[in-house]
PDB file of C-alpha atoms in Angstrom:
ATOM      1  CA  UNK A 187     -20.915  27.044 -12.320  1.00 40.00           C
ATOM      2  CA  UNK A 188     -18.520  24.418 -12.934  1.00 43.00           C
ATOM      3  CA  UNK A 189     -16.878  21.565 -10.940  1.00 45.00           C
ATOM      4  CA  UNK A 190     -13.243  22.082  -9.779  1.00 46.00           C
ATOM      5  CA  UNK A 191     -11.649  19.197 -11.042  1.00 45.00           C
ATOM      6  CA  UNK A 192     -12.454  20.735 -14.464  1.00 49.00           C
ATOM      7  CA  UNK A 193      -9.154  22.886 -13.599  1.00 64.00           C
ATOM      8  CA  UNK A 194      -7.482  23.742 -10.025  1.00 73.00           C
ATOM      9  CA  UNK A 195     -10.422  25.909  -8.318  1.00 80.00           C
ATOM     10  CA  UNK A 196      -9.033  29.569  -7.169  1.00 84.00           C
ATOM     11  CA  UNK A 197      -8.326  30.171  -3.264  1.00 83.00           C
ATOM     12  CA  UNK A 198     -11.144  32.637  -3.481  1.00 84.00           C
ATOM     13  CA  UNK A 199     -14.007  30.359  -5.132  1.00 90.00           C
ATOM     14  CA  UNK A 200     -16.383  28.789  -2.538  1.00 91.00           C
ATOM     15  CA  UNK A 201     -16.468  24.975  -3.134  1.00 93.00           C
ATOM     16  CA  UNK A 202     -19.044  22.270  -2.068  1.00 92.00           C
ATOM     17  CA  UNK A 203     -16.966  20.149   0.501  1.00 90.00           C
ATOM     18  CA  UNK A 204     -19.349  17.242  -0.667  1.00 90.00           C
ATOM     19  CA  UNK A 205     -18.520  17.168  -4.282  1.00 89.00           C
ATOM     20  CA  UNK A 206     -16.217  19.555  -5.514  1.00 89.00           C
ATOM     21  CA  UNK A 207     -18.891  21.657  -7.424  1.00 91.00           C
ATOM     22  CA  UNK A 208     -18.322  25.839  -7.646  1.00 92.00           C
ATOM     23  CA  UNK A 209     -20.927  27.649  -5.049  1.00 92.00           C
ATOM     24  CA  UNK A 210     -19.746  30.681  -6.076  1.00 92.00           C
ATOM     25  CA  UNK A 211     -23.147  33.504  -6.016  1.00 85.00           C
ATOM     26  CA  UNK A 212     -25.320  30.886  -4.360  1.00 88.00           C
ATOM     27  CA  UNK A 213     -27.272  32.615  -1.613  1.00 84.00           C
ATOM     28  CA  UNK A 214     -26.949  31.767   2.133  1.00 83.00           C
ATOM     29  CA  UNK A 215     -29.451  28.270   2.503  1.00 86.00           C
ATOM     30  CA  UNK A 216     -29.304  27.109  -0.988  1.00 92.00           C
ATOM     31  CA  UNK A 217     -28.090  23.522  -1.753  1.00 94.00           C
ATOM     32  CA  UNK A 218     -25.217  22.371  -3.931  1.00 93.00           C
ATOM     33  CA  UNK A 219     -27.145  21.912  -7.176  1.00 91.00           C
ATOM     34  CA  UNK A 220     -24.917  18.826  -7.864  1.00 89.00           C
ATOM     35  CA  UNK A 221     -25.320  16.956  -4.773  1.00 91.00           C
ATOM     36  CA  UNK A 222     -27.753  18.718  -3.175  1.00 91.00           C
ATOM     37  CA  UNK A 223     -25.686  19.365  -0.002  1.00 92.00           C
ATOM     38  CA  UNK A 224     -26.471  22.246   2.131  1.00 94.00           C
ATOM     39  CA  UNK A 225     -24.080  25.304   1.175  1.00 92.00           C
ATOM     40  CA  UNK A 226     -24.033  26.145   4.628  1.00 92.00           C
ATOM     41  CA  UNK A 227     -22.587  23.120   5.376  1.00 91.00           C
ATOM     42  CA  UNK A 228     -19.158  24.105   3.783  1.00 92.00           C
ATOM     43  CA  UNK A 229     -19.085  27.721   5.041  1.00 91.00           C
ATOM     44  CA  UNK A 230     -15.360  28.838   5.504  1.00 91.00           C
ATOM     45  CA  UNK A 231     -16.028  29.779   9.231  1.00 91.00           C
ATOM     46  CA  UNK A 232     -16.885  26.001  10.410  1.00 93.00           C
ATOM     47  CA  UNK A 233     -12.991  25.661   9.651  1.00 95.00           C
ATOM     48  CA  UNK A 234     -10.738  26.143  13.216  1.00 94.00           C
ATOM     49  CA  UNK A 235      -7.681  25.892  14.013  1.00 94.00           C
ATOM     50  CA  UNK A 236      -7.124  22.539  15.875  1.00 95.00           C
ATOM     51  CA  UNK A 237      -6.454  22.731  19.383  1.00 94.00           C
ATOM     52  CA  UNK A 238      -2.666  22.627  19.158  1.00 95.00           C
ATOM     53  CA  UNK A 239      -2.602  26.237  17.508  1.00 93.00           C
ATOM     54  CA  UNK A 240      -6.217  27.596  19.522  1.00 86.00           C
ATOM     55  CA  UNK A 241      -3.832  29.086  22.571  1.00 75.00           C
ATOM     56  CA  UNK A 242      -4.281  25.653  25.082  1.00 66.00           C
ATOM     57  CA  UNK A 243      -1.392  24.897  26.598  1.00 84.00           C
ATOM     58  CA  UNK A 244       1.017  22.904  25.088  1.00 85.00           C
ATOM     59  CA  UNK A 245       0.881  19.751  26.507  1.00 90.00           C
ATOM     60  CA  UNK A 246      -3.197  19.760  26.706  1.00 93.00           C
ATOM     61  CA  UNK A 247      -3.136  21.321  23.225  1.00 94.00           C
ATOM     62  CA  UNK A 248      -1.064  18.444  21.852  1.00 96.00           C
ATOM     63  CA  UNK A 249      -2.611  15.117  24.310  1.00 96.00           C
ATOM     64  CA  UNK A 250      -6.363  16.922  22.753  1.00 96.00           C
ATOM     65  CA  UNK A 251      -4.936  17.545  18.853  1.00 97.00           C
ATOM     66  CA  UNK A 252      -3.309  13.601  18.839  1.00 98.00           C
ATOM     67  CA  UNK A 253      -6.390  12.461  20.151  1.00 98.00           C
ATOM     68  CA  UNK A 254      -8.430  13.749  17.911  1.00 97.00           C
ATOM     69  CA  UNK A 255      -6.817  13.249  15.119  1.00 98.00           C
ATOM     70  CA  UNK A 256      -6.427   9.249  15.954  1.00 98.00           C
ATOM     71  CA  UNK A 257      -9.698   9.013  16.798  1.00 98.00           C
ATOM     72  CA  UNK A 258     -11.822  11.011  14.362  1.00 97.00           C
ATOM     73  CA  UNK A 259     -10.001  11.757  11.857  1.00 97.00           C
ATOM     74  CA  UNK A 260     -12.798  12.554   9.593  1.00 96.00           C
ATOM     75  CA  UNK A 261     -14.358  14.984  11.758  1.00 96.00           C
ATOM     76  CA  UNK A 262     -10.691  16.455  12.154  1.00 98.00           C
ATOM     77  CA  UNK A 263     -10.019  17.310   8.958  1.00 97.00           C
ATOM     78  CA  UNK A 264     -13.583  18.102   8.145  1.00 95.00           C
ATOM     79  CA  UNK A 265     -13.003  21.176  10.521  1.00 95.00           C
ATOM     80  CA  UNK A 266      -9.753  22.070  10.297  1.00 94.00           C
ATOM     81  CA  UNK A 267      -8.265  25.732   8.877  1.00 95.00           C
ATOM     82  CA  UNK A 268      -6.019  24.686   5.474  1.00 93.00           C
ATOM     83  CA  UNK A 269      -4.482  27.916   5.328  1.00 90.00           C
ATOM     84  CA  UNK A 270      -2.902  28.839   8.071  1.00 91.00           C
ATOM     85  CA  UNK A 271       1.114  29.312   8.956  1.00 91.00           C
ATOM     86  CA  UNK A 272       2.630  26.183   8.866  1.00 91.00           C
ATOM     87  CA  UNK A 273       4.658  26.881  11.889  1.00 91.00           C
ATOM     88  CA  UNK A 274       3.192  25.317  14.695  1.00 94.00           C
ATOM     89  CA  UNK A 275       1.962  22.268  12.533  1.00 96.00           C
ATOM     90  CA  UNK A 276       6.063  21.586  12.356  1.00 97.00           C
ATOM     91  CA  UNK A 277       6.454  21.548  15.838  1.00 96.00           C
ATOM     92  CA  UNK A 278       3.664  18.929  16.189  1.00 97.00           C
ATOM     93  CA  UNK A 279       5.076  16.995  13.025  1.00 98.00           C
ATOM     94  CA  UNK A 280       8.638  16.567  15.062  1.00 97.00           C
ATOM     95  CA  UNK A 281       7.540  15.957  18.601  1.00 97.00           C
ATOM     96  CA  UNK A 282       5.461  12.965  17.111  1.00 98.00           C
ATOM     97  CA  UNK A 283       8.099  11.797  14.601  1.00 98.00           C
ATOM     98  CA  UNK A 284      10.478  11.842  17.567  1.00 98.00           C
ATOM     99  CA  UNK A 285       8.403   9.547  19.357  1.00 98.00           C
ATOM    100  CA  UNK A 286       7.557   7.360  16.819  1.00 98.00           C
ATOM    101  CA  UNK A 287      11.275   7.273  16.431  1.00 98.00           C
ATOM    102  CA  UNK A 288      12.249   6.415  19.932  1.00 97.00           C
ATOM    103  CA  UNK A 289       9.425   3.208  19.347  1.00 98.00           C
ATOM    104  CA  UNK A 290      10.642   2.289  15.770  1.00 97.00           C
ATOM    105  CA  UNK A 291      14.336   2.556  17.326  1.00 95.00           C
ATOM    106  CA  UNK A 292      13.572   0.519  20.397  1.00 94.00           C
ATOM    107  CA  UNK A 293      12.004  -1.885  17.912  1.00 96.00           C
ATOM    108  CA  UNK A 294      15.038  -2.223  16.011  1.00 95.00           C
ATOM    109  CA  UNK A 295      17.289  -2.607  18.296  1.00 93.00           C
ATOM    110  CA  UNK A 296      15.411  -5.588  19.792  1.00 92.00           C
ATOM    111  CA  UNK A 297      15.069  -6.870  16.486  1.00 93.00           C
ATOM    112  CA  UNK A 298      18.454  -6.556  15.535  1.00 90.00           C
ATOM    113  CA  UNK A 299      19.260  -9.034  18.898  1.00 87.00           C
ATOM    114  CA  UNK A 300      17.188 -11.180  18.688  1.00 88.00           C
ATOM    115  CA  UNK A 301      18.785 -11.850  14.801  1.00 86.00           C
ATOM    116  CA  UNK A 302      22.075 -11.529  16.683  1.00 84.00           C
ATOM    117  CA  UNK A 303      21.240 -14.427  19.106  1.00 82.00           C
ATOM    118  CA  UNK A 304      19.261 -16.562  16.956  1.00 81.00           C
ATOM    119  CA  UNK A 305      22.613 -16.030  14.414  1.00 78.00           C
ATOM    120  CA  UNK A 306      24.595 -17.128  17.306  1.00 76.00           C
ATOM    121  CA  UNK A 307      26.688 -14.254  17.104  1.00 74.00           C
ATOM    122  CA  UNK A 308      28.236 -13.523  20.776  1.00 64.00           C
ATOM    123  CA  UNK A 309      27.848  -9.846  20.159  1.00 64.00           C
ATOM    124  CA  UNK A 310      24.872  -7.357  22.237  1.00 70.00           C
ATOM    125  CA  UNK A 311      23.780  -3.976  20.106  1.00 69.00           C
ATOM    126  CA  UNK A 312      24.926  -1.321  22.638  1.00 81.00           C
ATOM    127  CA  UNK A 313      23.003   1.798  23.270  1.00 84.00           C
ATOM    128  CA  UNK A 314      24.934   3.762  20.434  1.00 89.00           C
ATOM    129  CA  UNK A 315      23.394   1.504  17.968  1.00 92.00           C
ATOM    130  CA  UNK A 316      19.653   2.184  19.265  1.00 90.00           C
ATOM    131  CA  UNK A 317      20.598   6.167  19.151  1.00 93.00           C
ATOM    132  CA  UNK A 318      21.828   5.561  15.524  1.00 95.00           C
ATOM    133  CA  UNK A 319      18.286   3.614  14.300  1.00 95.00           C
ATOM    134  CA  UNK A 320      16.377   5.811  15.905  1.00 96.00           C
ATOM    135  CA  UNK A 321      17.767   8.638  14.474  1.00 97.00           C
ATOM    136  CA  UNK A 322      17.724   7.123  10.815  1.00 97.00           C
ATOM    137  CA  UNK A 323      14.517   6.397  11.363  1.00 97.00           C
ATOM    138  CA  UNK A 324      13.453  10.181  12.412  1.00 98.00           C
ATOM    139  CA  UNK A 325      14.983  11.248   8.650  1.00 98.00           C
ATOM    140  CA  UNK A 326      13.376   8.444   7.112  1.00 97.00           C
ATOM    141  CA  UNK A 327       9.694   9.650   8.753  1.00 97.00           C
ATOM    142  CA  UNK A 328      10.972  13.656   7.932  1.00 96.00           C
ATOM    143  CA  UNK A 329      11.696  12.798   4.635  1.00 96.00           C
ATOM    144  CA  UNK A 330       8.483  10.802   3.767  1.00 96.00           C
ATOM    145  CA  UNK A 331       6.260  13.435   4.561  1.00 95.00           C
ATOM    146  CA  UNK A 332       8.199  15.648   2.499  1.00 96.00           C
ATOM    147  CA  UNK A 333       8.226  13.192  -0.469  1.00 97.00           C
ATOM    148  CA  UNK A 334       4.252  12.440   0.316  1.00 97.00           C
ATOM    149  CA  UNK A 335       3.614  16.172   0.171  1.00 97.00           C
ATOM    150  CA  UNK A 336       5.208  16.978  -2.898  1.00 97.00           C
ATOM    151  CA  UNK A 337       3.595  13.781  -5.141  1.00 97.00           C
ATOM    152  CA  UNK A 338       0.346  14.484  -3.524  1.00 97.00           C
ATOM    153  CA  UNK A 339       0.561  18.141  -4.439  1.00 95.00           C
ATOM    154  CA  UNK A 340       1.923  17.163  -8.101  1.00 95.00           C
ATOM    155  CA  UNK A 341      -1.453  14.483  -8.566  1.00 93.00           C
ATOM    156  CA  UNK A 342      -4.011  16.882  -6.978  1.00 91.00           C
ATOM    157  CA  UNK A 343      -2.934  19.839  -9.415  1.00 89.00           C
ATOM    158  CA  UNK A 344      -3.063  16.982 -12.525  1.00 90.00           C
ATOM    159  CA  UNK A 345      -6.549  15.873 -10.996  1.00 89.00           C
ATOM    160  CA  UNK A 346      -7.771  19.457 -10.775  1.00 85.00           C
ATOM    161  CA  UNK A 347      -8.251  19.542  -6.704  1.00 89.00           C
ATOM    162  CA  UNK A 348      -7.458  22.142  -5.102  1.00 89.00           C
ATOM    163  CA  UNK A 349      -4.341  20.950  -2.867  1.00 92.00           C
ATOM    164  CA  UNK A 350      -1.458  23.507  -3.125  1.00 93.00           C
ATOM    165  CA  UNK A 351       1.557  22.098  -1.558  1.00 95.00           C
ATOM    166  CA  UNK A 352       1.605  24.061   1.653  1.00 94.00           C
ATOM    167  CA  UNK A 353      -2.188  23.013   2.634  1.00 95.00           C
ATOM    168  CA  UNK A 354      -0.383  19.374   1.903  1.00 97.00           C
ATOM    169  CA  UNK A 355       1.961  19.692   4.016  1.00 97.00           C
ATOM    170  CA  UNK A 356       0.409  21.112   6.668  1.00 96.00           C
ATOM    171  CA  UNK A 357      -2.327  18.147   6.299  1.00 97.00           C
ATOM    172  CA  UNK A 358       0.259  16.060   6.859  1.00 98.00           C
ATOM    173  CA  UNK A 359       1.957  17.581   9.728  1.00 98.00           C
ATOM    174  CA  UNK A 360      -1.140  16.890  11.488  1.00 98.00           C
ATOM    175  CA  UNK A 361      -1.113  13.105   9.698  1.00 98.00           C
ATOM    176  CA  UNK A 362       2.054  12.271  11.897  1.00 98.00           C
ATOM    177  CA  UNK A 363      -0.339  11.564  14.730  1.00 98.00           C
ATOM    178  CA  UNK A 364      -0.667   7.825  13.474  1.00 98.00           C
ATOM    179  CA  UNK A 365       2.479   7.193  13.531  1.00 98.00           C
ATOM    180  CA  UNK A 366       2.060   6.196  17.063  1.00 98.00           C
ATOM    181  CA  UNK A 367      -0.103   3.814  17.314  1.00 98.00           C
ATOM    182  CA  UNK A 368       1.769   2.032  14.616  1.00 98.00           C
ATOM    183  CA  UNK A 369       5.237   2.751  16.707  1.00 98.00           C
ATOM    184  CA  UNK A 370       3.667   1.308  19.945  1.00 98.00           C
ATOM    185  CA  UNK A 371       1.872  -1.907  18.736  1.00 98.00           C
ATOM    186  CA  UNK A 372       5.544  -2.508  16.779  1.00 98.00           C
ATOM    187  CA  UNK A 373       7.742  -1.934  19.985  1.00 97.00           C
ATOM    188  CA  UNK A 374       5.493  -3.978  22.333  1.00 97.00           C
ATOM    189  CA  UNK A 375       5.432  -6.580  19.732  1.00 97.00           C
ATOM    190  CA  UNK A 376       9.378  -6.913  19.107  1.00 96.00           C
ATOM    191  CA  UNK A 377      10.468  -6.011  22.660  1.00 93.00           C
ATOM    192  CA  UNK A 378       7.552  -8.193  24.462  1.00 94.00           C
ATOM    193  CA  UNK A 379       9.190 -11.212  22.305  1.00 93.00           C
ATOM    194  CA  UNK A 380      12.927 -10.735  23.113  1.00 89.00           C
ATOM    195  CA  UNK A 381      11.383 -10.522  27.308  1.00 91.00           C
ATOM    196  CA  UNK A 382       9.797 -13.484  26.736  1.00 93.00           C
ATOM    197  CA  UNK A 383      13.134 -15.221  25.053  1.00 90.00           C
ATOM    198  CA  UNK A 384      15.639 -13.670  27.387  1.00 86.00           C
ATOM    199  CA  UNK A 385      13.229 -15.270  30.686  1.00 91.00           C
ATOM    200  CA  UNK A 386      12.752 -18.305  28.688  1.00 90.00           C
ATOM    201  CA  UNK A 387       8.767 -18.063  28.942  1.00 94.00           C
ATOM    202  CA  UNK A 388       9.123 -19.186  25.231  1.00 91.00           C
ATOM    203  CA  UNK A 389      11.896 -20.794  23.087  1.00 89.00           C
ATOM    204  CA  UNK A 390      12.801 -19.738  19.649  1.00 87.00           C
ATOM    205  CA  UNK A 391      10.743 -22.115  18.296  1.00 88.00           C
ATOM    206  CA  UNK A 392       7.931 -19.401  19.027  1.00 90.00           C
ATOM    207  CA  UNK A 393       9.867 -17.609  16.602  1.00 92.00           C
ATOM    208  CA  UNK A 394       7.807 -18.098  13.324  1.00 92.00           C
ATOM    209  CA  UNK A 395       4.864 -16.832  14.470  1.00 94.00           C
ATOM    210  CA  UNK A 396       7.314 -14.018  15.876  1.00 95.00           C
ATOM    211  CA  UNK A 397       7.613 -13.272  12.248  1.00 95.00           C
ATOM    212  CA  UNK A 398       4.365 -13.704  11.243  1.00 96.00           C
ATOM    213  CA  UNK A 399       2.611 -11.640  13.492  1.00 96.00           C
ATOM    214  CA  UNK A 400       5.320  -8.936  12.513  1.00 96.00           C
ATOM    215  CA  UNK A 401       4.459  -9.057   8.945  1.00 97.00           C
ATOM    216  CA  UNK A 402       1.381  -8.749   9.708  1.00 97.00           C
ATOM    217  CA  UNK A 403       1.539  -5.548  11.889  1.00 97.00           C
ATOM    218  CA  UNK A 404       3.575  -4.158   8.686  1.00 97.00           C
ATOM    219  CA  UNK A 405       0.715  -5.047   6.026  1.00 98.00           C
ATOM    220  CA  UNK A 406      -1.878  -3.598   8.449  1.00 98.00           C
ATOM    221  CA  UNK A 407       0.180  -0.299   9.510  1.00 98.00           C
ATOM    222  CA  UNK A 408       0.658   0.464   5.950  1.00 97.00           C
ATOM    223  CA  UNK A 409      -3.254   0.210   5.341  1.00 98.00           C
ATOM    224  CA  UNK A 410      -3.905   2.073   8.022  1.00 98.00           C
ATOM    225  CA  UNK A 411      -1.491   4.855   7.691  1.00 98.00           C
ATOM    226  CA  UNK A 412      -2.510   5.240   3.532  1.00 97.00           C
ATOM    227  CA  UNK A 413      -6.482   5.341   4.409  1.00 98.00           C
ATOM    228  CA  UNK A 414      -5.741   7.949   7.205  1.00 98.00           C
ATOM    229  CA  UNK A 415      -4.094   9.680   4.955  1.00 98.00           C
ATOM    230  CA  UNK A 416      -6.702   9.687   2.549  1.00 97.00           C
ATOM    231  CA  UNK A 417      -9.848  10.577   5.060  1.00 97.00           C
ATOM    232  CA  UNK A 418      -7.115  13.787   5.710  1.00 97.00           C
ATOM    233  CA  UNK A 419      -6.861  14.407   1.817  1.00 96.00           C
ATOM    234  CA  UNK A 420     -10.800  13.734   0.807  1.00 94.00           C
ATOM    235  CA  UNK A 421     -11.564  16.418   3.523  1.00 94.00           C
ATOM    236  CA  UNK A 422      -9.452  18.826   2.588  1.00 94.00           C
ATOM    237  CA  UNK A 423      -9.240  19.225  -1.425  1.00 92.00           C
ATOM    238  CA  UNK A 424     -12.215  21.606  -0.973  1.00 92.00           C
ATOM    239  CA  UNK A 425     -11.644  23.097   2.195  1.00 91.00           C
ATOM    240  CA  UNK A 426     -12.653  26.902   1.838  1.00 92.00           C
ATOM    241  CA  UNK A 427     -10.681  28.084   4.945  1.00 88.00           C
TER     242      UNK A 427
END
């Protein structure tokens, strides 16, 4: 028995979700003679598919699937099937970049005013410009995960974990969940301050902490979004289903 980081574990070998160690011929009630985790604790068959893909209907399958994966995202990827058709996971990955985008678009376009006015430019973005950010910003998330996939992918094979790039991907289909909290907290932050300008509840001297506070949301999105992204990661390098 060997650990899989010693090379990149086969699809058939039966891996201790705890530490990575080979369970292969261990009999049903043993412990992982590494860590000394129960081996029925990483069984293939406590691996399901996530409530999206388990037949619900679509809009209950997706409200349950977001929630969960905001919420416990541990416990989601703990006990979700890696290899599965990648299908569906799309579909999830583009209805929630598409939101995210509408909120990151909104976002911008306030943004993009308030600069406007505080420039005093006599100019308003029009609608076609929010339609244009938003869409730029639905490639941008697209091609992130894309680019995430394939560098997480090319480190776990270096590393020896067992990630093959359509398990990645599919991780991170799911991932795109977070994007909205990160998306709502940034459009109520930019559009609350541009209400609160244009009905003169505060004056642009407010506007430093504007920027501060928006910073701020930036620093702690991107924390947020990478250690999400590694809870989905640690619980899925040795998935066995």
């Amino acid at each position: 028995m060997s650990y899989a980081g010693d090379n990149v574990a086969a699809e058939s070998d039966i891996l201790c979700e705890g530490c990575g160690y080979v369970l292969n011929g261990l009999s049903a009630g043993a412990r992982c003679p590494e860590c000394g985790k129960p081996t029925d604790e990483s069984v293939p068959t406590l691996r399901h598919p996530p409530a999206w893909e388990a037949g619900a209907s679509a809009r209950a399958g997706f409200l349950r699937t977001t929630w969960q994966v905001i919420a416990h995202p541990a416990r989601f990827y703990r006990t979700f099937a890696t290899r599965r058709p990648r299908g569906s996971s799309v579909w999830f990955a583009r209805l929630h970049c598409g939101v995210a985008a509408l909120l990151f678009g909104a976002a911008a376009y306030s943004h993009l005013n308030w600069y406007l006015m505080l420039a005093n430019i006599r100019y308003h973005a029009g609608i076609g410009i929010w339609i244009g950010l938003t869409l730029a910003t639905y490639i941008f998330l697209a091609g992130t995960i894309g680019i995430a996939a394939r560098l997480t992918h090319w480190e776990g094979s270096y590393r020896g974990y067992r990630l093959p790039l359509a398990v990645v991907r599919r991780g991170l289909d799911y991932h795109t969940a977070h994007y909205l909290p990160v998306a709502f907290v940034t459009a109520v932050l930019v559009r609350g301050h541009e209400v609160l300008l244009d009905r003169r509840i505060i004056s642009i001297l407010a506007d430093p902490a504007y920027l501060y506070l928006l910073s701020g949301v930036v620093l702690l999105a991107a924390f947020y979004l990478f250690e999400t992204y590694w809870v989905a990661m640690r619980n899925m390098m040795y998935a066995n289903a």
